CSV table of C-alpha atoms and ligand atoms in Angstrom, one decimal:
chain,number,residue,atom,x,y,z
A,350,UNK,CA,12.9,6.3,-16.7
A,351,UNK,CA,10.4,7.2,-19.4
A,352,UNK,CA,8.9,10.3,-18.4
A,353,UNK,CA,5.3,11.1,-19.6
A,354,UNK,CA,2.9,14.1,-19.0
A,355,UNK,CA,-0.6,13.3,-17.9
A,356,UNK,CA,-1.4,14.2,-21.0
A,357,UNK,CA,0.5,12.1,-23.4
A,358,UNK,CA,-1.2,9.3,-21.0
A,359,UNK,CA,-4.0,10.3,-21.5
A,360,UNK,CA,-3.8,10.1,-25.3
A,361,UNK,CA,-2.2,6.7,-25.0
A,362,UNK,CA,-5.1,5.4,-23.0
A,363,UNK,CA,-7.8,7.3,-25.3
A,364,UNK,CA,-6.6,5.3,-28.5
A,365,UNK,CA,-6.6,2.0,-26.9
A,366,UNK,CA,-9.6,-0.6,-27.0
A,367,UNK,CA,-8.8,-2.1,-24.0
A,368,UNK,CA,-6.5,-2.1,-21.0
A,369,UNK,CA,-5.4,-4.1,-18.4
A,370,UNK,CA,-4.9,-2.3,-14.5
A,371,UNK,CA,-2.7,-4.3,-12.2
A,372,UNK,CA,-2.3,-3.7,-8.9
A,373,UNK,CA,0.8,-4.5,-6.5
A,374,UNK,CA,1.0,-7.7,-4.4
A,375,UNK,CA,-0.9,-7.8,-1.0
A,376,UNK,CA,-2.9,-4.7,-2.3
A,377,UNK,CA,-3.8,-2.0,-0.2
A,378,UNK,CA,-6.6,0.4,-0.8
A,379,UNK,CA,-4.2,3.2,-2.7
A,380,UNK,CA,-3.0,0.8,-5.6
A,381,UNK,CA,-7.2,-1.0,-5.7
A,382,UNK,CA,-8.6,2.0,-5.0
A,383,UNK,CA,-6.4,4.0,-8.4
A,384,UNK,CA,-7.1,0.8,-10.0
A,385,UNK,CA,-11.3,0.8,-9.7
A,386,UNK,CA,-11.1,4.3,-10.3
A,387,UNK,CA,-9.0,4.7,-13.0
A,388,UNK,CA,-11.0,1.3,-14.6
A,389,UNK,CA,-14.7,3.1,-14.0
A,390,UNK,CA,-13.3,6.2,-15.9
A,391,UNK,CA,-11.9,4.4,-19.2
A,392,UNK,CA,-14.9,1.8,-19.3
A,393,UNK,CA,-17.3,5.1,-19.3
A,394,UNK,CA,-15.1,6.1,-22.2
A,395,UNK,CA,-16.3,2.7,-24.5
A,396,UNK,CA,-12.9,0.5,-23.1
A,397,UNK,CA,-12.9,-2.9,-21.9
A,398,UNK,CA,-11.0,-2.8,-18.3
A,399,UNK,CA,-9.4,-5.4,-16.6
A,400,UNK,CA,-8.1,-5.6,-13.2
A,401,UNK,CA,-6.1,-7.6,-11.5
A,402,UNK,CA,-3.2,-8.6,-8.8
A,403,UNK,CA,-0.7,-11.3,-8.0
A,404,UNK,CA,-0.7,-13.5,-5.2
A,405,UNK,CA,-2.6,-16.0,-3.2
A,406,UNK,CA,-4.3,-13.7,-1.0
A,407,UNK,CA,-7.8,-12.7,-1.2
A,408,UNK,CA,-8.7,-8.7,-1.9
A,409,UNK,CA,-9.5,-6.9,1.6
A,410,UNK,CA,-12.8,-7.2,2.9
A,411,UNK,CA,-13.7,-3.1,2.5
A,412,UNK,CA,-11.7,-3.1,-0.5
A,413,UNK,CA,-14.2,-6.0,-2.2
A,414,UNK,CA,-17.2,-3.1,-1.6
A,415,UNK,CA,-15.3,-0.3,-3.4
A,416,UNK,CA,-17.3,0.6,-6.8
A,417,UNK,CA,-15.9,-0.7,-10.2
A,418,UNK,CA,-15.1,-4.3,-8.5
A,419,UNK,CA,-16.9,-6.1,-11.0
A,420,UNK,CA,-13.4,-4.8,-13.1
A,421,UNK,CA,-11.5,-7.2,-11.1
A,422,UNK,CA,-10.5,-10.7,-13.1
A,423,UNK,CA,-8.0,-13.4,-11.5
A,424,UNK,CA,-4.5,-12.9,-12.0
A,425,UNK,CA,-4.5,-15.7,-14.7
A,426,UNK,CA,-7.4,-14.3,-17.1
A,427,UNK,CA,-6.1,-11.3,-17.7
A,428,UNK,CA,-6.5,-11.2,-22.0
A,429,UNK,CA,-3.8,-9.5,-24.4
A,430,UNK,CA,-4.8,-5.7,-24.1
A,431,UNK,CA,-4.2,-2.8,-26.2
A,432,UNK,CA,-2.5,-1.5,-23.1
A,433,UNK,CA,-1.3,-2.1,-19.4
A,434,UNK,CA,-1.3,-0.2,-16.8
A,435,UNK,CA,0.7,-1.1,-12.9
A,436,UNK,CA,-0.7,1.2,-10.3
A,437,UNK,CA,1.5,2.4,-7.2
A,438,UNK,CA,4.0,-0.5,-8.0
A,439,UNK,CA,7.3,1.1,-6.7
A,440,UNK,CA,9.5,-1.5,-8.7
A,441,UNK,CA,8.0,-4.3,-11.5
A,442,UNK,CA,9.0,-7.1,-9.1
A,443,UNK,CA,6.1,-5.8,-7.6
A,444,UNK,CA,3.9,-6.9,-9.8
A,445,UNK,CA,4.4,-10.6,-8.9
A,446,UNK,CA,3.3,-13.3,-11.5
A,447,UNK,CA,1.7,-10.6,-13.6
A,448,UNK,CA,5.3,-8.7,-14.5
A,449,UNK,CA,5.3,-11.0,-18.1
A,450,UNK,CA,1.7,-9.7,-18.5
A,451,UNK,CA,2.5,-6.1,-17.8
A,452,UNK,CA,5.4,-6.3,-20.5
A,453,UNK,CA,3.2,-7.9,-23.3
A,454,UNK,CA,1.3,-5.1,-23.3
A,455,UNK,CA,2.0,-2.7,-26.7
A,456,UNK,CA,2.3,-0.4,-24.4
A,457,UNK,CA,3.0,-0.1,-20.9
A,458,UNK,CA,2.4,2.5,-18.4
A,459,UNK,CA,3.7,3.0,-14.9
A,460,UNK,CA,1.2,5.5,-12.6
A,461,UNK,CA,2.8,5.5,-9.1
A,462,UNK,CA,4.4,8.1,-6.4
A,463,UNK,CA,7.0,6.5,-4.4
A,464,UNK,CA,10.5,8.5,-4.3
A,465,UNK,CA,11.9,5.2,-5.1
A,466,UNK,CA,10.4,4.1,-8.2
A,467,UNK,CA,13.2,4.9,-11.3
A,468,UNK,CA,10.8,3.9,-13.8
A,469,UNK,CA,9.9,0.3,-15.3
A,470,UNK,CA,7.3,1.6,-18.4
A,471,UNK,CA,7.1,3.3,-21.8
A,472,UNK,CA,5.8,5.8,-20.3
A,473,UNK,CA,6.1,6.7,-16.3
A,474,UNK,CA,3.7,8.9,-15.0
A,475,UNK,CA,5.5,9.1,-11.5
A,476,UNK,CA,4.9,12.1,-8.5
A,477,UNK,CA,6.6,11.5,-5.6
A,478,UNK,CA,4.8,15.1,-4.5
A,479,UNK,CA,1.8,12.8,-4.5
A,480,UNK,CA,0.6,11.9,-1.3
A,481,UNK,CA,-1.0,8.7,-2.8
A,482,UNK,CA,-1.2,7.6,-6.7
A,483,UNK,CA,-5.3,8.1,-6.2
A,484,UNK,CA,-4.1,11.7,-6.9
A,485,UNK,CA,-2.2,11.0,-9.9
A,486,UNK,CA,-5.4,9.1,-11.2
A,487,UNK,CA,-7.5,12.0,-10.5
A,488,UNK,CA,-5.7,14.5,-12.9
A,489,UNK,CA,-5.6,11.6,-15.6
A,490,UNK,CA,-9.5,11.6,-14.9
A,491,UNK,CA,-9.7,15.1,-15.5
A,492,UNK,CA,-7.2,14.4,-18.8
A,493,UNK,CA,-9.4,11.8,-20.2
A,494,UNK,CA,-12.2,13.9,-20.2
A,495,UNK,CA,-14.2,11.8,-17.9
A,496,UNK,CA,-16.9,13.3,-15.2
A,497,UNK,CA,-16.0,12.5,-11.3
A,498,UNK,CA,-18.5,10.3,-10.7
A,499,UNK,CA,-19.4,9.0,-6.9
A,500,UNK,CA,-18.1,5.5,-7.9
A,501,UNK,CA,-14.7,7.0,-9.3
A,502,UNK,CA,-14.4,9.4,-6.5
A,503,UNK,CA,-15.2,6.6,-3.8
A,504,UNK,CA,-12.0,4.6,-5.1
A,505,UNK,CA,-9.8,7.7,-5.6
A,506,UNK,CA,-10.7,8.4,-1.7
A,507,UNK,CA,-10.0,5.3,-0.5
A,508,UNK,CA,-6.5,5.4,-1.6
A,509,UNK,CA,-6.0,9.0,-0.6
A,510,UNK,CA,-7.3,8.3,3.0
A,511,UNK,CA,-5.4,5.3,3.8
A,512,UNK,CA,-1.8,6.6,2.3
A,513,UNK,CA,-2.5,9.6,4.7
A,514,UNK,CA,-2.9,8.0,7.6
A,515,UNK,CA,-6.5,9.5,7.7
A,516,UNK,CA,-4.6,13.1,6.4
A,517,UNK,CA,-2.9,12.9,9.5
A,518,UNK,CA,0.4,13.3,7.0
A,519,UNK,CA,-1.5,14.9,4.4
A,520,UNK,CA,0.0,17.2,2.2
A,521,UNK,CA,-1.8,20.9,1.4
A,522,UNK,CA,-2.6,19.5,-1.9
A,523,UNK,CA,-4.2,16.7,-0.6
A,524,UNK,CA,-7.1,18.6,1.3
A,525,UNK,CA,-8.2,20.4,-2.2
A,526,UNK,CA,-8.2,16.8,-3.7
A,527,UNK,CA,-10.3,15.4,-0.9
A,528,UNK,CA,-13.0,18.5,-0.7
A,529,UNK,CA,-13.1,17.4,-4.8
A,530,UNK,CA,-13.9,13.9,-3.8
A,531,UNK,CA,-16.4,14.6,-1.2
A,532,UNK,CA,-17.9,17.0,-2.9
A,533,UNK,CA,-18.5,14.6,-5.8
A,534,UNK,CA,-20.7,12.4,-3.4
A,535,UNK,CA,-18.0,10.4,-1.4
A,536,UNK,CA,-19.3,9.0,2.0
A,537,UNK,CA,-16.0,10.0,3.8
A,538,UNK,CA,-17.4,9.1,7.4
A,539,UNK,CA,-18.6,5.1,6.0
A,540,UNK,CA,-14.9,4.8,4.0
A,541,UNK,CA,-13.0,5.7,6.6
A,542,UNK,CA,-14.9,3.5,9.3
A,543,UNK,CA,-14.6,0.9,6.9
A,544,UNK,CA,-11.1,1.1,6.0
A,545,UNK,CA,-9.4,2.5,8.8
A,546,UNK,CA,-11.5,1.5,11.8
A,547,UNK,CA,-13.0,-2.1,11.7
A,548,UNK,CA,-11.7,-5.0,12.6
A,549,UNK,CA,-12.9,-8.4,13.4
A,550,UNK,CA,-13.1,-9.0,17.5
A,551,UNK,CA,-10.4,-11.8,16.6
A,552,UNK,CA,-8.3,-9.0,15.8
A,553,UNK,CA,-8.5,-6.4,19.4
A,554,UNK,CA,-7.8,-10.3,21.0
A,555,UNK,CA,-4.9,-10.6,18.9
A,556,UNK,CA,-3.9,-7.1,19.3
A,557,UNK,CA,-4.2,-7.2,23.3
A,558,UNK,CA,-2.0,-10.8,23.4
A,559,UNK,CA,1.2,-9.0,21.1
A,560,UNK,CA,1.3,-5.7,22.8
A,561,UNK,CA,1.1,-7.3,26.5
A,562,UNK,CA,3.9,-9.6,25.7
A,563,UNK,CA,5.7,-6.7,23.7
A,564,UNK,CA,8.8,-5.4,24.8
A,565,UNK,CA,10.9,-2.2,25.4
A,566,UNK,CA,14.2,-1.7,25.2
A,567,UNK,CA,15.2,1.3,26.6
A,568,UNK,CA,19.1,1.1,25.9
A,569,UNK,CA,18.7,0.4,22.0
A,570,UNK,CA,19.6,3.4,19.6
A,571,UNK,CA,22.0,4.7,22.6
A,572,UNK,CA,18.9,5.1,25.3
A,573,UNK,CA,16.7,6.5,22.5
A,574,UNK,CA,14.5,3.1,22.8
A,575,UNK,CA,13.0,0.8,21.0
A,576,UNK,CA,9.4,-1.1,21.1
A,577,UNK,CA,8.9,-4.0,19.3
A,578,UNK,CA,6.3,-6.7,19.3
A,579,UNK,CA,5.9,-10.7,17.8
A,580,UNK,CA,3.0,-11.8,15.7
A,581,UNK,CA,3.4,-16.0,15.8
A,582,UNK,CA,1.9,-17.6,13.5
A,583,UNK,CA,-0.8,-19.3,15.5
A,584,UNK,CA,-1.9,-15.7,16.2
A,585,UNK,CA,-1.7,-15.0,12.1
A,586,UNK,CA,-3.2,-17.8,11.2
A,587,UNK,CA,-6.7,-16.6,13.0
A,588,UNK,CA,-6.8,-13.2,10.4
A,589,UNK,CA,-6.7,-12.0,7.3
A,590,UNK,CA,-2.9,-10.8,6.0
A,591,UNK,CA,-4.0,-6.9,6.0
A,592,UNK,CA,-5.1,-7.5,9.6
A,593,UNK,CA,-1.8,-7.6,11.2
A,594,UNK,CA,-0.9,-4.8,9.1
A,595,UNK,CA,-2.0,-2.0,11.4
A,596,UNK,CA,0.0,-3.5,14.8
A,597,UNK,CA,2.4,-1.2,14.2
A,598,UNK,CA,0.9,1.6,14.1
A,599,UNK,CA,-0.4,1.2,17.9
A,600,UNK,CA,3.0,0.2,19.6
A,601,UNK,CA,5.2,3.0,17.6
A,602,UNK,CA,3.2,5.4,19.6
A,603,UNK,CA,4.8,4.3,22.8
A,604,UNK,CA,6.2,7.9,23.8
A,605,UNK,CA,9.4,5.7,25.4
A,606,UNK,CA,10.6,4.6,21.9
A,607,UNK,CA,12.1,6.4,19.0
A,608,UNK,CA,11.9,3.2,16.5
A,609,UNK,CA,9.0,0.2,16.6
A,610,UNK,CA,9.4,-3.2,15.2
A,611,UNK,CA,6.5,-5.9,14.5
A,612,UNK,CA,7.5,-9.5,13.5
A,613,UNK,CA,4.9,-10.9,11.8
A,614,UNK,CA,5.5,-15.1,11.4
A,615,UNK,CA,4.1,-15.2,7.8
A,616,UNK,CA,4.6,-19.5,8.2
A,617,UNK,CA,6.4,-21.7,10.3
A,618,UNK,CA,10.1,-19.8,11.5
A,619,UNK,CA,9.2,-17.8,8.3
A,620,UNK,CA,9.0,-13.4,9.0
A,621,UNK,CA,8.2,-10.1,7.7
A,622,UNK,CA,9.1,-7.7,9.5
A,623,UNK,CA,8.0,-3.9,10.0
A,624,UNK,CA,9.9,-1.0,11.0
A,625,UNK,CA,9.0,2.6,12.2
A,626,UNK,CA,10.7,5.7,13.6
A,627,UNK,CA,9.4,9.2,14.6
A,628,UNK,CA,11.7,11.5,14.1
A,629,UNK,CA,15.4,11.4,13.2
A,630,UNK,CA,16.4,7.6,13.3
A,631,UNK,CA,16.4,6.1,9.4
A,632,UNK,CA,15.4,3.1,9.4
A,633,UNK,CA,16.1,2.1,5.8
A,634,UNK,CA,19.4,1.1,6.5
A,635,UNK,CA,18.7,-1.0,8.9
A,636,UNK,CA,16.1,-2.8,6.9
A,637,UNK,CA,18.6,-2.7,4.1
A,638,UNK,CA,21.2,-4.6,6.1
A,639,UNK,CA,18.5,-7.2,6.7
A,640,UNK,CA,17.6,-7.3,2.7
A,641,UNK,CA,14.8,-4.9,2.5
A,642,UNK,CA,14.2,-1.7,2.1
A,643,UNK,CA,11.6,1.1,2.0
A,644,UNK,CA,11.3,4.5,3.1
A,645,UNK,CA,13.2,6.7,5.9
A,646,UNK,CA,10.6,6.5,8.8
A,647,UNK,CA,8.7,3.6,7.3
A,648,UNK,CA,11.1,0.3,6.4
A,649,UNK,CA,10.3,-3.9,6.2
A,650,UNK,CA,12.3,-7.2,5.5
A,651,UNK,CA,11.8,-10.3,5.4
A,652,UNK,CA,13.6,-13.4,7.6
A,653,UNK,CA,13.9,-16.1,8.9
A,654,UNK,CA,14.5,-18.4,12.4
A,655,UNK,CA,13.0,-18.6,15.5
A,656,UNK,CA,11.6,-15.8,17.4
A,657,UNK,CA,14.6,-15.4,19.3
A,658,UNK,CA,16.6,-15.4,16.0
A,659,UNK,CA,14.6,-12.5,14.3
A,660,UNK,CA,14.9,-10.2,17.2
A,661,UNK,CA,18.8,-10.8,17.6
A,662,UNK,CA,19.3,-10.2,13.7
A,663,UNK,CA,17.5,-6.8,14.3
A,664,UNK,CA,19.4,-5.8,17.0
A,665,UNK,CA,22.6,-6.6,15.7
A,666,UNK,CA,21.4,-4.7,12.5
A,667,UNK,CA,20.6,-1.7,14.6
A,668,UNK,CA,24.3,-1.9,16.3
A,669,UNK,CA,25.9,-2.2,13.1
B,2108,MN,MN1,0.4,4.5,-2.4
């Protein structure tokens, strides 16, 4: 662990020419949204800007309309920058195929907020304080010199938003950061319908299909419960990744269960899986014992096997 003040960042990312922004795999709207921002603020300063992510998947539908997407290159033409930047990467590996790229750099610079993340840059600007690394970009907005625009603010609230679950978790800090951004000339209403409440009709036929064949278990976590639900591949095929994302979120609010699983058949006999708990029950161990990790109340893995297979390893990994 490096640690750096926003303001030795700042400096760092004054001096430089150019600077390449990479976002984590399968990006969500917190590491594309501190991306765009971040990228609008240093090209207004005179810098060239390139961002980028790993991975086969195509950006988001909403997060392809978020200003300062004309910033984004393919994970393969990303140039030799002055400096790199990984935004909301909890660990390098996340990264993917652009970890060499983030090392090249002369000088490399980690802007994230997960309790996890030890550090992985010359210099880590890390806040786990920070309900979202949208945050952290803001003050190194402020630290650059650089006005709030609309277009800066627009990314900053996307990634603030989402990684509150609408503020539903937010942080006090996070409502004087959001009256900033609105004020600034955010559409909150539009970005959160477009983020947070639109899906394709595939998706409520999908949705209806996994939580009708879902299942409770009453007796699991000694008769606290547990829901979980099965995403086959057939079913996962018919959407985009991020689609299947937000399952959980409907069947952990089953009041009958402390902890909700979604298994999510990625290919063929091939899972990720998705924990949640609500109160008390950590499910990082559990998600630990099955080679993943993640936070207390909000855990995945990945495995393998049949259906049948994927839902035994998880209960044996709760009994254990
Ligand atoms: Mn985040």
């Amino acid at each position: 662990m490096n640690p750096a003040s926003t303001e030795t960042v700042a400096a760092v990312l004054t001096a430089a020419d150019s600077v390449a922004i990479i976002s984590h795999v399968r990006p969500d709207a917190d590491t594309i949204g501190s991306a765009l921002g971040l990228g609008q603020a240093l090209s207004g300063l005179g810098k060239r800007v390139y961002c980028a992510f790993s991975g086969p998947e195509a950006l988001p539908g909403p997060l392809q309309r978020l200003p300062g997407v004309e910033f984004m290159v393919a994970a393969g033409e990303v140039p030799a920058t002055d400096v790199t930047v990984a935004v909301d990467a909890a660990t390098i590996d996340r990264l993917g195929d652009l970890v060499e790229t983030f090392r090249a750099g002369p000088h490399s610079i980690c802007i994230d907020h997960h309790v996890s993340n030890g550090g992985f840059a010359d210099l880590d600007l890390i806040d786990p304080e920070s309900d979202c690394t949208a945050s952290i970009v803001l003050e190194l907005v402020d630290a650059l010199g650089s006005e709030l625009t609309a277009g800066i603010a627009t990314c900053l609230y996307a990634g603030l938003v989402t990684d509150t679950g609408s503020f539903k978790w937010a942080r006090p800090a996070s409502f004087a950061v959001a009256a900033r951004l609105l004020e600034a000339g955010v559409d909150g209403a539009r970005w959160s319908r477009e983020l947070l409440d639109s899906h394709p009709y595939s998706w409520l036929q999908m949705v209806s299909e996994v939580l009708g064949a879902s299942v409770l278990r009453s007796d699991v976590l000694d008769g606290r419960g547990l829901v979980y639900g099965i995403v086959n591949a057939e079913q996962m095929s018919g959407m985009n990744w991020d689609e299947s994302e937000s399952v959980i979120d409907i069947l952990r609010t089953a009041n009958e269960a402390e902890m909700a699983a979604v298994f999510k058949e990625v290919e063929a006999g091939s899972w990720t899986v998705s924990l949640r708990s609500k109160t008390d029950v950590n499910v990082m161990p559990i998600a630990r014992r099955l080679g993943g990790g993640g936070h207390v109340r909000a855990s995945g893995y990945s495995d393998s096997g049949s259906a049948e297979d994927v839902v035994a390893h998880l209960l044996a990994a709760i009994e254990a």
